């Protein structure tokens, strides 16, 4: 689990650097061109990747903090297990 967290953080940092490197080079001022459309789609995918890694990091930390949830057994299930073991 720790390896997944480190990998997600590494990929998140790489994605941030790619966006920081590519953002000044994108033609965002020319609104009526295919280059502008490409820029918007590229930024959308980059934000999707960043969001996915942030979600993964938050999910892994919550799972680590909470741990595995305890198994709750009702009295009826407990009685049924007792009957099954006796037979």
mmCIF file of C-alpha atoms in Angstrom:
data_model
loop_
_atom_site.group_PDB
_atom_site.id
_atom_site.type_symbol
_atom_site.label_atom_id
_atom_site.label_comp_id
_atom_site.label_asym_id
_atom_site.label_seq_id
_atom_site.Cartn_x
_atom_site.Cartn_y
_atom_site.Cartn_z
ATOM 1 C CA UNK A 1 0.000 0.000 0.000
ATOM 2 C CA UNK A 2 2.877 2.362 0.726
ATOM 3 C CA UNK A 3 4.328 1.633 -2.708
ATOM 4 C CA UNK A 4 1.040 2.651 -4.363
ATOM 5 C CA UNK A 5 1.020 5.903 -2.394
ATOM 6 C CA UNK A 6 4.569 6.774 -3.428
ATOM 7 C CA UNK A 7 3.829 5.893 -7.045
ATOM 8 C CA UNK A 8 0.669 8.045 -7.097
ATOM 9 C CA UNK A 9 2.481 10.990 -5.531
ATOM 10 C CA UNK A 10 5.321 10.623 -8.063
ATOM 11 C CA UNK A 11 2.908 10.532 -10.998
ATOM 12 C CA UNK A 12 1.036 13.528 -9.589
ATOM 13 C CA UNK A 13 4.243 15.558 -9.372
ATOM 14 C CA UNK A 14 5.199 14.561 -12.921
ATOM 15 C CA UNK A 15 1.744 15.563 -14.187
ATOM 16 C CA UNK A 16 2.033 18.970 -12.471
ATOM 17 C CA UNK A 17 5.431 19.561 -14.079
ATOM 18 C CA UNK A 18 4.114 18.564 -17.503
ATOM 19 C CA UNK A 19 1.227 21.035 -17.145
ATOM 20 C CA UNK A 20 3.568 23.778 -15.919
ATOM 21 C CA UNK A 21 5.905 23.120 -18.842
ATOM 22 C CA UNK A 22 3.177 22.891 -21.473
ATOM 23 C CA UNK A 23 0.830 25.661 -20.350
ATOM 24 C CA UNK A 24 2.921 28.610 -21.605
ATOM 25 C CA UNK A 25 3.396 26.862 -24.955
ATOM 26 C CA UNK A 26 -0.305 26.260 -25.649
ATOM 27 C CA UNK A 27 -1.982 28.630 -28.105
ATOM 28 C CA UNK A 28 -4.919 29.701 -25.927
ATOM 29 C CA UNK A 29 -5.439 33.171 -27.430
ATOM 30 C CA UNK A 30 -6.452 32.096 -30.939
ATOM 31 C CA UNK A 31 -10.010 30.968 -30.153
ATOM 32 C CA UNK A 32 -11.087 30.049 -33.708
ATOM 33 C CA UNK A 33 -8.496 27.431 -34.572
ATOM 34 C CA UNK A 34 -7.897 23.730 -34.182
ATOM 35 C CA UNK A 35 -4.861 24.509 -32.035
ATOM 36 C CA UNK A 36 -7.153 26.100 -29.452
ATOM 37 C CA UNK A 37 -9.377 23.016 -29.484
ATOM 38 C CA UNK A 38 -6.323 20.806 -29.013
ATOM 39 C CA UNK A 39 -5.167 22.994 -26.117
ATOM 40 C CA UNK A 40 -8.502 22.729 -24.313
ATOM 41 C CA UNK A 41 -8.643 18.946 -24.796
ATOM 42 C CA UNK A 42 -5.010 18.594 -23.646
ATOM 43 C CA UNK A 43 -5.699 20.626 -20.508
ATOM 44 C CA UNK A 44 -8.834 18.582 -19.831
ATOM 45 C CA UNK A 45 -6.919 15.308 -19.985
ATOM 46 C CA UNK A 46 -4.132 16.737 -17.825
ATOM 47 C CA UNK A 47 -6.625 17.839 -15.177
ATOM 48 C CA UNK A 48 -8.310 14.434 -15.366
ATOM 49 C CA UNK A 49 -4.979 12.711 -14.695
ATOM 50 C CA UNK A 50 -4.175 15.070 -11.811
ATOM 51 C CA UNK A 51 -7.630 14.540 -10.319
ATOM 52 C CA UNK A 52 -7.341 10.762 -10.610
ATOM 53 C CA UNK A 53 -4.043 10.740 -8.748
ATOM 54 C CA UNK A 54 -5.368 13.072 -6.058
ATOM 55 C CA UNK A 55 -8.363 10.776 -5.606
ATOM 56 C CA UNK A 56 -6.062 7.755 -5.395
ATOM 57 C CA UNK A 57 -3.872 9.436 -2.768
ATOM 58 C CA UNK A 58 -6.874 10.484 -0.660
ATOM 59 C CA UNK A 59 -8.446 7.019 -0.965
ATOM 60 C CA UNK A 60 -5.226 5.258 0.074
ATOM 61 C CA UNK A 61 -4.763 7.563 3.068
ATOM 62 C CA UNK A 62 -8.371 7.062 4.206
ATOM 63 C CA UNK A 63 -8.027 3.313 3.885
ATOM 64 C CA UNK A 64 -4.778 3.418 5.874
ATOM 65 C CA UNK A 65 -6.284 5.643 8.593
ATOM 66 C CA UNK A 66 -9.493 3.659 8.936
ATOM 67 C CA UNK A 67 -7.972 0.236 8.484
ATOM 68 C CA UNK A 68 -10.152 -2.670 7.610
ATOM 69 C CA UNK A 69 -13.680 -2.298 8.936
ATOM 70 C CA UNK A 70 -14.656 -4.771 11.658
ATOM 71 C CA UNK A 71 -16.972 -7.581 10.687
ATOM 72 C CA UNK A 72 -20.310 -7.211 12.440
ATOM 73 C CA UNK A 73 -22.083 -10.482 13.114
ATOM 74 C CA UNK A 74 -25.691 -10.401 14.243
ATOM 75 C CA UNK A 75 -26.966 -12.728 16.957
ATOM 76 C CA UNK A 76 -28.933 -14.680 14.364
ATOM 77 C CA UNK A 77 -25.845 -15.272 12.238
ATOM 78 C CA UNK A 78 -23.931 -16.271 15.364
ATOM 79 C CA UNK A 79 -26.615 -18.836 16.268
ATOM 80 C CA UNK A 80 -26.662 -20.207 12.710
ATOM 81 C CA UNK A 81 -22.894 -20.680 12.784
ATOM 82 C CA UNK A 82 -23.213 -22.543 16.090
ATOM 83 C CA UNK A 83 -25.834 -24.881 14.605
ATOM 84 C CA UNK A 84 -23.708 -25.544 11.549
ATOM 85 C CA UNK A 85 -20.650 -26.431 13.623
ATOM 86 C CA UNK A 86 -22.642 -28.795 15.874
ATOM 87 C CA UNK A 87 -24.035 -30.815 12.963
#
